[in-house]
PDB file of C-alpha atoms and ligand atoms in Angstrom:
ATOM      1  CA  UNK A 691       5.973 -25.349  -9.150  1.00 48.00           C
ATOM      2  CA  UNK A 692       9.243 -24.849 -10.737  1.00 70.00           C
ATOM      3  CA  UNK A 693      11.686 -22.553  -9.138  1.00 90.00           C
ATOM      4  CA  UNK A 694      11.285 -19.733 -12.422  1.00 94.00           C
ATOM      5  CA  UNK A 695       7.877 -19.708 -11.252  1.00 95.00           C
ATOM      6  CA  UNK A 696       8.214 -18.776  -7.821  1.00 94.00           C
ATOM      7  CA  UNK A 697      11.699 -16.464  -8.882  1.00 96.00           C
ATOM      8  CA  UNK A 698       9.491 -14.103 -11.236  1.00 96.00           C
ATOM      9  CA  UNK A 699       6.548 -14.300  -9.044  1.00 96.00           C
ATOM     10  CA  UNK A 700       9.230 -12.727  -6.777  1.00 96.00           C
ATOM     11  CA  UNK A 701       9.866 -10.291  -9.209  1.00 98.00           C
ATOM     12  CA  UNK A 702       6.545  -8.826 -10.249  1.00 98.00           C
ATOM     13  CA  UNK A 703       5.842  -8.839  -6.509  1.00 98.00           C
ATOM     14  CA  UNK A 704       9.016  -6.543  -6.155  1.00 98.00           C
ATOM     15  CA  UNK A 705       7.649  -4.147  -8.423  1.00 98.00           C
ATOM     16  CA  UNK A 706       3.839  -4.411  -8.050  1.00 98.00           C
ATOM     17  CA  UNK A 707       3.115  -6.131  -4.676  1.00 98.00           C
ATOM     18  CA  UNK A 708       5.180  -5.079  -1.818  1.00 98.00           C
ATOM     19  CA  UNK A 709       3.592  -6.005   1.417  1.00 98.00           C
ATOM     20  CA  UNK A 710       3.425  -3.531   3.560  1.00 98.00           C
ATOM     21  CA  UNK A 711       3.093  -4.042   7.360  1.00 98.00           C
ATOM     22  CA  UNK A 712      -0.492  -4.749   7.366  1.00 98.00           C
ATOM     23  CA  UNK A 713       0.051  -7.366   5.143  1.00 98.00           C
ATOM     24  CA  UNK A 714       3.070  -8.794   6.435  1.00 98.00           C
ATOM     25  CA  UNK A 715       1.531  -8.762  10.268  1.00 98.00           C
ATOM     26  CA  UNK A 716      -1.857 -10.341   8.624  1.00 98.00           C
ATOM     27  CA  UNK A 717       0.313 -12.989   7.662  1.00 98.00           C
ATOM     28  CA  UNK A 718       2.021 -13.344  11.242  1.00 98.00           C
ATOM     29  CA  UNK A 719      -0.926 -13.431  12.512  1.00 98.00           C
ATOM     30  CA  UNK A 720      -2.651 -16.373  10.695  1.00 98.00           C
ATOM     31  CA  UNK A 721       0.307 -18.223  10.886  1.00 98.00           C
ATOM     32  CA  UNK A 722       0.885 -17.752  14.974  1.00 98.00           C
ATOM     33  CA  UNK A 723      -2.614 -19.049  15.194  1.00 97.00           C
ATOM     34  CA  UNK A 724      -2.511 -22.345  13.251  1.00 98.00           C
ATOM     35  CA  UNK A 725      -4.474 -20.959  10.349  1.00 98.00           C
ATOM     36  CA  UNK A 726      -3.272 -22.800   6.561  1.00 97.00           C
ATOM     37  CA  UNK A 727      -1.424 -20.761   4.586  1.00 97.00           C
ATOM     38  CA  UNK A 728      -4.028 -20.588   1.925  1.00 97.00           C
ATOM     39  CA  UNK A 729      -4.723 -16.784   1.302  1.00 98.00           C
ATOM     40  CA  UNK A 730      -4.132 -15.381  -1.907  1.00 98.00           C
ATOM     41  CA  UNK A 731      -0.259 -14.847  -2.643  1.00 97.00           C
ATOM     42  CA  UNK A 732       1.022 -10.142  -3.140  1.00 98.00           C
ATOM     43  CA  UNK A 733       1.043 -10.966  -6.934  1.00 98.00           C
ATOM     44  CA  UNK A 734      -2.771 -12.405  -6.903  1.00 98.00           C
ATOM     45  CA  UNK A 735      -4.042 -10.079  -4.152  1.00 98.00           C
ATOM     46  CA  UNK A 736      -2.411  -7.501  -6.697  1.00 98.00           C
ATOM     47  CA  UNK A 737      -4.347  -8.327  -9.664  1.00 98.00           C
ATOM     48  CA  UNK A 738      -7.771  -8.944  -7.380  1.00 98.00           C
ATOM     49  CA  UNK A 739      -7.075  -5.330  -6.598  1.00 99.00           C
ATOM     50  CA  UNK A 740      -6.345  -4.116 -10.284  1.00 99.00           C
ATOM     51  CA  UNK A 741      -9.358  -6.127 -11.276  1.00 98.00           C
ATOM     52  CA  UNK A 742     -11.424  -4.119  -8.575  1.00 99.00           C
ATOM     53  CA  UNK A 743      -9.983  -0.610 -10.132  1.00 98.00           C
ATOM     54  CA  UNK A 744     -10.507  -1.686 -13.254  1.00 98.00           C
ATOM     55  CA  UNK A 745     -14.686  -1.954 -12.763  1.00 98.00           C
ATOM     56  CA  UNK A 746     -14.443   0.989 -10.544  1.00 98.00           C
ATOM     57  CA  UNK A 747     -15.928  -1.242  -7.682  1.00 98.00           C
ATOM     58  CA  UNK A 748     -17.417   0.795  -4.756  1.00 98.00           C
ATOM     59  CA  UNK A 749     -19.327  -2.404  -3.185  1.00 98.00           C
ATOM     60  CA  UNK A 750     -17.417  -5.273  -2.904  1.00 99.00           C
ATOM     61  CA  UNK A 751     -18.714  -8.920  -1.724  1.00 99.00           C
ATOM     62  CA  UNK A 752     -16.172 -11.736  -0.514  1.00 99.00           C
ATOM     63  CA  UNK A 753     -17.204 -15.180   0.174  1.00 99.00           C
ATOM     64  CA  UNK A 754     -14.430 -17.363   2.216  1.00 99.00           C
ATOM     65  CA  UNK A 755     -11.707 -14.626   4.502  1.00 98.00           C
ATOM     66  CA  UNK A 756      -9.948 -16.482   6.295  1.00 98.00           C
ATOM     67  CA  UNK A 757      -8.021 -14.123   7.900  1.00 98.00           C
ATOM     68  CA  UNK A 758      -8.412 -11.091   5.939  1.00 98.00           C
ATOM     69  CA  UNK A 759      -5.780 -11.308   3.678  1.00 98.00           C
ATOM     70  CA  UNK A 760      -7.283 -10.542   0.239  1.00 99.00           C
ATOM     71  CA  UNK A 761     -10.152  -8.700   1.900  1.00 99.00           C
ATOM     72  CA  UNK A 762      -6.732  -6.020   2.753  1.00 99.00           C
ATOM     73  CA  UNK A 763      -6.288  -6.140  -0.987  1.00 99.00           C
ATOM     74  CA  UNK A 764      -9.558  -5.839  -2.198  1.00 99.00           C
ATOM     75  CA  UNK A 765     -10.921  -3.002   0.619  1.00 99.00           C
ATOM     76  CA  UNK A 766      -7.771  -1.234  -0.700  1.00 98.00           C
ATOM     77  CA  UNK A 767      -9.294  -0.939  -4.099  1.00 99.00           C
ATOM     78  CA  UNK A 768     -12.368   0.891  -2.640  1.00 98.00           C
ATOM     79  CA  UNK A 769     -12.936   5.006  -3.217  1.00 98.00           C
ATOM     80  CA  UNK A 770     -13.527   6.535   0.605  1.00 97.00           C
ATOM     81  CA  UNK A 771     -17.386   5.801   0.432  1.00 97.00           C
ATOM     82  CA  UNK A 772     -16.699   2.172  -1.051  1.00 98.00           C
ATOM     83  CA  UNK A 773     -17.828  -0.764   1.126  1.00 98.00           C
ATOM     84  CA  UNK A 774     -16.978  -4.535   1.390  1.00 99.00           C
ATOM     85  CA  UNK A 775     -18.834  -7.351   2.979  1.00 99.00           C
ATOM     86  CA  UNK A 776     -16.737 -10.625   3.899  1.00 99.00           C
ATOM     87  CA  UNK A 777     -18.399 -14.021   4.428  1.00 99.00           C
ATOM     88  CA  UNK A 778     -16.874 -16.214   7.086  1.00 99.00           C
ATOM     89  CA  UNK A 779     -18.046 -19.364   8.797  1.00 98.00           C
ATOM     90  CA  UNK A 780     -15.390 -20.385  11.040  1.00 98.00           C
ATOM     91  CA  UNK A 781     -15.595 -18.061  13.595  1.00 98.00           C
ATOM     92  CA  UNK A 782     -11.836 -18.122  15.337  1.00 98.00           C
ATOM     93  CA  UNK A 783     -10.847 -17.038  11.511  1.00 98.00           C
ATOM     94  CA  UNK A 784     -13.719 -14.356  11.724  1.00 98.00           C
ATOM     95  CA  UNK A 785     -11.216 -13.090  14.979  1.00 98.00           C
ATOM     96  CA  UNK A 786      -8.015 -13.116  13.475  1.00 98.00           C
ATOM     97  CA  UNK A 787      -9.718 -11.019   9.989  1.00 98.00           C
ATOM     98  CA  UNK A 788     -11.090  -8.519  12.151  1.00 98.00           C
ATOM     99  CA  UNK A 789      -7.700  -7.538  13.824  1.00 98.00           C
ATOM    100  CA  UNK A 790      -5.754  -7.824  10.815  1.00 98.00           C
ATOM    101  CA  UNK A 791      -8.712  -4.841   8.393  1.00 98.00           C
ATOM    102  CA  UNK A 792      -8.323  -3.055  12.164  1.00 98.00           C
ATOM    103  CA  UNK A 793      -4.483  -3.028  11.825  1.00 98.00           C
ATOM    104  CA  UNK A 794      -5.086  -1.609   8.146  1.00 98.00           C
ATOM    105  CA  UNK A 795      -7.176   0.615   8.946  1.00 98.00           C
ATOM    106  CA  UNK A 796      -9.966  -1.067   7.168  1.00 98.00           C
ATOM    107  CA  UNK A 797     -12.117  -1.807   9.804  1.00 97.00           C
ATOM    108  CA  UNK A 798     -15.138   1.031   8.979  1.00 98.00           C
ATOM    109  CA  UNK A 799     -14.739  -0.073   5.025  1.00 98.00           C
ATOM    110  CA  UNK A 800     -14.908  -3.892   5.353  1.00 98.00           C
ATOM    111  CA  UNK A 801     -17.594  -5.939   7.134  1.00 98.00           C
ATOM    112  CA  UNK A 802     -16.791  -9.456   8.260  1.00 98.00           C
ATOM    113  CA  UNK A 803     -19.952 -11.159   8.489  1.00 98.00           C
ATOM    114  CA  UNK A 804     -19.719 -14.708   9.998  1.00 98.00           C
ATOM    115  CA  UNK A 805     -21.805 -17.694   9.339  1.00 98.00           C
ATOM    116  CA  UNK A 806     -22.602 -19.700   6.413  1.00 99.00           C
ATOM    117  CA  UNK A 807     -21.975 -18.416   2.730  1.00 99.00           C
ATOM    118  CA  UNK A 808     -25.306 -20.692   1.817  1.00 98.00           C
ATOM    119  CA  UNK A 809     -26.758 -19.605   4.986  1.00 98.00           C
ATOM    120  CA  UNK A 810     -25.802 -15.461   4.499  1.00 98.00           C
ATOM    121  CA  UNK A 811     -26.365 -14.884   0.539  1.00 98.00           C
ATOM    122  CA  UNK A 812     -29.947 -15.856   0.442  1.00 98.00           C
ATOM    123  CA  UNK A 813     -30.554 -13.305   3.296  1.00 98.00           C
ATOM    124  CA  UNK A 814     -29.113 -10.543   1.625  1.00 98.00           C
ATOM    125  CA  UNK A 815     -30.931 -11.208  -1.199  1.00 98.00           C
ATOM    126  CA  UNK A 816     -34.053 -11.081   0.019  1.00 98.00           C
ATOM    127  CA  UNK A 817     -32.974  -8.228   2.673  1.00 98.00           C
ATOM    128  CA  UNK A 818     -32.656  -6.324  -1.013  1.00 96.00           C
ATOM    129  CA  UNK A 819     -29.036  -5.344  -0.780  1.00 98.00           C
ATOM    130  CA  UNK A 820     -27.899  -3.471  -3.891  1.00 98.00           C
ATOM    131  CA  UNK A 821     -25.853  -4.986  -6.116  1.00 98.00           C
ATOM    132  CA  UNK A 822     -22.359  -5.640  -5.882  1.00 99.00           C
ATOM    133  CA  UNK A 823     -19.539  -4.205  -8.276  1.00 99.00           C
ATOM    134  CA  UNK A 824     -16.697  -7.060  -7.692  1.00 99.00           C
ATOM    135  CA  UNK A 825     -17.464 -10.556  -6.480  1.00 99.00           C
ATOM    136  CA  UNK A 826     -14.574 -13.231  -5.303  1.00 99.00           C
ATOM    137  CA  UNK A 827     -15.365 -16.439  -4.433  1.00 99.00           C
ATOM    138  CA  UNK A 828     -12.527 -18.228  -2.685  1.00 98.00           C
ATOM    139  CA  UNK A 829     -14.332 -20.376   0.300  1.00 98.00           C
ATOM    140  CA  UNK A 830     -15.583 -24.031   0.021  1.00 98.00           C
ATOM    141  CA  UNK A 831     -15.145 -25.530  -3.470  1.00 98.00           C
ATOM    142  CA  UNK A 832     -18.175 -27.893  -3.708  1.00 98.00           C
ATOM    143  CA  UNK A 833     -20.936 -25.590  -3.358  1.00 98.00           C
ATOM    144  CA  UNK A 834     -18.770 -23.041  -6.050  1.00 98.00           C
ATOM    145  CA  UNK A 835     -22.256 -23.199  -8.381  1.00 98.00           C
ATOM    146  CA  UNK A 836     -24.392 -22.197  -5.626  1.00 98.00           C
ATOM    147  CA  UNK A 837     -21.870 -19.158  -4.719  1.00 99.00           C
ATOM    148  CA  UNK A 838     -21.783 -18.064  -8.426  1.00 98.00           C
ATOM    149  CA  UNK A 839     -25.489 -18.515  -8.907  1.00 98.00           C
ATOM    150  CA  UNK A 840     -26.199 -16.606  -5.442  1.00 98.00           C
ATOM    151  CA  UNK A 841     -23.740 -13.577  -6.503  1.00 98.00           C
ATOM    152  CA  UNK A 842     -25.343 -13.617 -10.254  1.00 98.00           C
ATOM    153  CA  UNK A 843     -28.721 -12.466  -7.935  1.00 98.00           C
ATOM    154  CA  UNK A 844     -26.183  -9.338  -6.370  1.00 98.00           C
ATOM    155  CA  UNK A 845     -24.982  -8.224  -9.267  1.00 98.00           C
ATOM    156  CA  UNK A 846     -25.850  -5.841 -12.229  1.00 98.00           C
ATOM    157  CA  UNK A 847     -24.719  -5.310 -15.903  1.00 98.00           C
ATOM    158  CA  UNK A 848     -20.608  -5.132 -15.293  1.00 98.00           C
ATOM    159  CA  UNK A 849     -20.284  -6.742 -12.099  1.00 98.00           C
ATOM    160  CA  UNK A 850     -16.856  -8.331 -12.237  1.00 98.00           C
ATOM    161  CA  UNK A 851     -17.291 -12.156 -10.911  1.00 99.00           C
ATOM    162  CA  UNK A 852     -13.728 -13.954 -10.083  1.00 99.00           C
ATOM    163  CA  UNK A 853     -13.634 -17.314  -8.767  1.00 98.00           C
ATOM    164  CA  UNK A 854     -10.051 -19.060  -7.221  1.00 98.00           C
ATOM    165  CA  UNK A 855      -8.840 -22.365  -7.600  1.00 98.00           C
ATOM    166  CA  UNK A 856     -10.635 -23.610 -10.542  1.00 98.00           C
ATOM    167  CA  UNK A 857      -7.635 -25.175 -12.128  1.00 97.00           C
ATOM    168  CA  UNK A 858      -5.872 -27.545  -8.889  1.00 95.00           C
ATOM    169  CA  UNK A 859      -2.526 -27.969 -10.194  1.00 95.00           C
ATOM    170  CA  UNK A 860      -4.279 -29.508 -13.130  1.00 96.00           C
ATOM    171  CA  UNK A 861      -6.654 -31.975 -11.235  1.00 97.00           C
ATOM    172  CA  UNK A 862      -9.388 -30.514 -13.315  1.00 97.00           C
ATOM    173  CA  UNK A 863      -8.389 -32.239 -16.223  1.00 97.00           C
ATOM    174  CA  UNK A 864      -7.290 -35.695 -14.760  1.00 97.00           C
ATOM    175  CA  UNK A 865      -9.929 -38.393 -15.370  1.00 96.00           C
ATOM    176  CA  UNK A 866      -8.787 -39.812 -12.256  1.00 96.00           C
ATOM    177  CA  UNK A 867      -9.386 -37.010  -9.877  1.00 95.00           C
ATOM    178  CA  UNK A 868     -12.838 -36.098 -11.164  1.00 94.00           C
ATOM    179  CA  UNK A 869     -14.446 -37.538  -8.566  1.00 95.00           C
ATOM    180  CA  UNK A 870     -12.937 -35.637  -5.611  1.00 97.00           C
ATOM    181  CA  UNK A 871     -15.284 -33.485  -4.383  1.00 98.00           C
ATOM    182  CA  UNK A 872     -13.301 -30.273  -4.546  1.00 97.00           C
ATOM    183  CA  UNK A 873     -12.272 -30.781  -8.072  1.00 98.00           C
ATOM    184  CA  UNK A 874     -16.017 -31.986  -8.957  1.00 98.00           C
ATOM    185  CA  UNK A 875     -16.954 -28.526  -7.585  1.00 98.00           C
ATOM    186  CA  UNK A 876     -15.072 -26.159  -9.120  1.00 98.00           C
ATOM    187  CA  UNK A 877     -15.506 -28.204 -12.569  1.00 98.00           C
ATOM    188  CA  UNK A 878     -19.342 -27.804 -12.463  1.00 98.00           C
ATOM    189  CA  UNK A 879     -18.740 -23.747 -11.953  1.00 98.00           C
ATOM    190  CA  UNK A 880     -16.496 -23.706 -15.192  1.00 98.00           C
ATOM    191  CA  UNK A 881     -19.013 -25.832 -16.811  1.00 98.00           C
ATOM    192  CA  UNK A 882     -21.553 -23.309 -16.137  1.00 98.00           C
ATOM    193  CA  UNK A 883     -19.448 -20.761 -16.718  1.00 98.00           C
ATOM    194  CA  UNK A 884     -18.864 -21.971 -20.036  1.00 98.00           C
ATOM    195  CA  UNK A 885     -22.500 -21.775 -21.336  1.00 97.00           C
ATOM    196  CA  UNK A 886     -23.967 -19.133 -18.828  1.00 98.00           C
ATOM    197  CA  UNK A 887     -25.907 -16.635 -20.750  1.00 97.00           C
ATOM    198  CA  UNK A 888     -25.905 -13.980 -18.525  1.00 98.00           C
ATOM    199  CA  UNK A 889     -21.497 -13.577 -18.334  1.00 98.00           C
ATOM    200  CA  UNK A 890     -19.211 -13.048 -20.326  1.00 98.00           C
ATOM    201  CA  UNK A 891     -16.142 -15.732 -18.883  1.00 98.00           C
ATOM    202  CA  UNK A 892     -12.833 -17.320 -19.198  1.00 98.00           C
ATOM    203  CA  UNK A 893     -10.354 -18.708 -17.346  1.00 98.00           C
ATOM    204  CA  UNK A 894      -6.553 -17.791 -16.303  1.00 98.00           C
ATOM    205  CA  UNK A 895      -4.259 -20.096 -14.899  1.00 97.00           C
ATOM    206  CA  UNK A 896      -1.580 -18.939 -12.520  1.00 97.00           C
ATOM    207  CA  UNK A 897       1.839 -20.086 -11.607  1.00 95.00           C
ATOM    208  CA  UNK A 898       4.241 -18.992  -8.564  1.00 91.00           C
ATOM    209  CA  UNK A 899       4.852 -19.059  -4.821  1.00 89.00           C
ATOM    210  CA  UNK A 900       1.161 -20.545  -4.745  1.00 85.00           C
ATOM    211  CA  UNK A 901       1.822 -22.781  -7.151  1.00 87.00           C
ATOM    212  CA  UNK A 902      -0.191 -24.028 -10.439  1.00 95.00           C
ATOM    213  CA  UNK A 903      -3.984 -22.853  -9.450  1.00 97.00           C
ATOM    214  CA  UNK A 904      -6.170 -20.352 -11.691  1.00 98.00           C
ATOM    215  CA  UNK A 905      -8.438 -17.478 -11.380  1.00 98.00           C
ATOM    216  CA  UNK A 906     -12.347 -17.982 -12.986  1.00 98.00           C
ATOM    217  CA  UNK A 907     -13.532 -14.383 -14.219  1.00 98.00           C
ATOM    218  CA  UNK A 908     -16.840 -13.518 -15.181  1.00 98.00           C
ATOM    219  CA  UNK A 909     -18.330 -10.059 -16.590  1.00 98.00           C
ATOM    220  CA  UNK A 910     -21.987  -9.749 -16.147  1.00 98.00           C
ATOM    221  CA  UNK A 911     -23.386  -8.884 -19.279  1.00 98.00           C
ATOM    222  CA  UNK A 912     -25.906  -5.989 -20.282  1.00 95.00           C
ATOM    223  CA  UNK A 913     -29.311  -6.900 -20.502  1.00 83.00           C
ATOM    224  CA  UNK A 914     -29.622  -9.893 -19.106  1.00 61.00           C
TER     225      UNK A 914
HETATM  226  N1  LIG B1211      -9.938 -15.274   0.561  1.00 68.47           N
HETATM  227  C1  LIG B1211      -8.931 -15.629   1.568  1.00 68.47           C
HETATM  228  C2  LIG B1211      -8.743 -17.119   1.681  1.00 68.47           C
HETATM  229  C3  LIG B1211     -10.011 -17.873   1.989  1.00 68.47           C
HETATM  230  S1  LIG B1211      -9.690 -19.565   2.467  1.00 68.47           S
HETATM  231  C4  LIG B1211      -7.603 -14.967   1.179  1.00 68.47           C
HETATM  232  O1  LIG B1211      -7.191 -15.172   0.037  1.00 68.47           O
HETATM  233  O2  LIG B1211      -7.007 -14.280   2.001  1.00 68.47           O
HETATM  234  C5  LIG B1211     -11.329 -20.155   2.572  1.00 68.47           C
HETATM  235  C6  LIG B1211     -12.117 -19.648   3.780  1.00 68.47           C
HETATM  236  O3  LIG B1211     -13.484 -19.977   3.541  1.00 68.47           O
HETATM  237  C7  LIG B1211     -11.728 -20.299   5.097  1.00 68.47           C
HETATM  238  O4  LIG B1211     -11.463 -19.329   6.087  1.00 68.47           O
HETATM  239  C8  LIG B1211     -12.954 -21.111   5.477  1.00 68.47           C
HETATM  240  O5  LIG B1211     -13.205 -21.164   6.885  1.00 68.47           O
HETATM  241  C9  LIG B1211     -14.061 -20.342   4.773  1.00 68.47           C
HETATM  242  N2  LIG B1211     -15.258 -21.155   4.511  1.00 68.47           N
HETATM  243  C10 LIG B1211     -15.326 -22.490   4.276  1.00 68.47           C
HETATM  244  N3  LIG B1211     -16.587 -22.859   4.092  1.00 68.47           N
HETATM  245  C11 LIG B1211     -17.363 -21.750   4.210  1.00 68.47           C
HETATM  246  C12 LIG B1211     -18.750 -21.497   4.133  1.00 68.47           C
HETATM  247  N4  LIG B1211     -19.624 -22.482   3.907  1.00 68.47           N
HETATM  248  N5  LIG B1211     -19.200 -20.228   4.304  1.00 68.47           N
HETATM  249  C13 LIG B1211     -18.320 -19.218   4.531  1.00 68.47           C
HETATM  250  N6  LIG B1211     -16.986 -19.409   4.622  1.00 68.47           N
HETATM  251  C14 LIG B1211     -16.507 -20.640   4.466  1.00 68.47           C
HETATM  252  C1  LIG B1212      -6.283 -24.201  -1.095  1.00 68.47           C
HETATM  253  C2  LIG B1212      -5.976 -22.976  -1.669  1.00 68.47           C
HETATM  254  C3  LIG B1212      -6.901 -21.979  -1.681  1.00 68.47           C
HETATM  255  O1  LIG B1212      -6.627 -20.769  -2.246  1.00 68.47           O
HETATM  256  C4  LIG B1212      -8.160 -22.171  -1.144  1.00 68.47           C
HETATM  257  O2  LIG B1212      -9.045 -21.169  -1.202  1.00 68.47           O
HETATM  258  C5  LIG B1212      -8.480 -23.392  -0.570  1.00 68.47           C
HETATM  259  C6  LIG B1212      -7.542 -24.402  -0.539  1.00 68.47           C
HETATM  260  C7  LIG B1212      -5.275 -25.257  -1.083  1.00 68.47           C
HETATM  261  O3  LIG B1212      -4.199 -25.038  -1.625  1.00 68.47           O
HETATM  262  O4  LIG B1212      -5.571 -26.335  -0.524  1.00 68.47           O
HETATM  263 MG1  LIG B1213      -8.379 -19.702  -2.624  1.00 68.47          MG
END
């Protein structure tokens, strides 16, 4: 994106999201082992963790870690008897996310549980895990529906739903690119989104060092 973009994303990241050394190391680490540079940038980890604060989340489901980096942000947000569960299928990324919530000192709050998000949600489902407070869904785009329709089923009135990527430098409006997958996936969530019943949603896009991308974020409502 345009250098202004990535200058003021500097800027609210020098007054809201410093990195500390967890973070930075987190980053080291994923990089020294050939992991893509795909985690949320300070300024979004930032907002995941005032949107966490804001629904006073005390259990917090991730699906997609990578290696941890959000998960910091978000297990940060937690009161001392919060808890977080973090969905990972690749297991060397599973590795890396462990030692990084160890080095924050994260490692009794936040759970990585590896295997496959389709695979894992239906089992905690039907293992009758309470509901969840604060949802992000930031692993494989195509099965994005499934994800949000899965985390609907752990939630309750107020559960805060937020979804990355559903905007793809734009690729979700371009005719041309409907048809990749990715793009396909995250455009059926929105869809859905759109004319749920059961959230309250919209839609922010977001500019920076990640470049043009957006967050989906859904509000369960009361009563449904
Ligand atoms: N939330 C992270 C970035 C996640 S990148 C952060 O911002 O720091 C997406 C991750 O989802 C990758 O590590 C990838 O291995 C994982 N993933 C892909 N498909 C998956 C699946 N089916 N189930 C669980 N995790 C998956
Ligand atoms: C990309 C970015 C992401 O945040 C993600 O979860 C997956 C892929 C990307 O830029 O390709
Ligand atoms: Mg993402």
């Amino acid at each position: 994106m345009t250098d202004i973009f990535s200058a003021v994303d500097g800027y609210i990241e020098g007054l809201f999201a410093k990195e500390d050394e967890a973070l930075a190391a987190a980053v080291a680490d994923m990089k020294a082992a050939g992991m893509p540079g795909i985690s949320v940038s300070p300024v979004l980890g930032r907002l995941l963790f005032v949107l966490a604060r804001a629904v006073r989340a005390r259990r917090i489901l991730e699906i997609g870690t990578l290696g941890g980096y959000s998960a910091i942000w978000l297990g940060r947000a937690l009161p001392e008897d919060g808890g977080m569960i973090t969905l990972e299928v690749d297991p060397r990324h599973a590795a890396v996310a462990r030692k990084n919530l160890v080095r924050a000192g994260l490692s009794e709050a936040v759970e990585v549980r590896e295997g496959a998000a389709l695979d894992i949600l239906p089992r905690l489902i039907d293992s009758g895990e309470p509901p969840f407070d604060f949802i992000f869904i930031d692993a494989d785009k195509e099965p994005y529906l499934d994800y949000f329709e899965l985390s609907l089923q752990l939630s309750k009135p107020g559960t805060m739903i937020v979804a990355d990527n559903v905007i793809r430098h734009g690729a979700v409006i371009d005719p041309a690119r409907a048809e990749n997958p990715a793009v396909a996936g995250v455009k059926r969530l929105s869809d859905a989104l759109a004319a749920h019943p059961a959230v309250d949603a919209t839609t922010i896009q977001t500019v920076g060092v990640k470049s043009h991308d957006g967050l989906a974020l859904a509000v369960v409502r009361e009563g449904r």
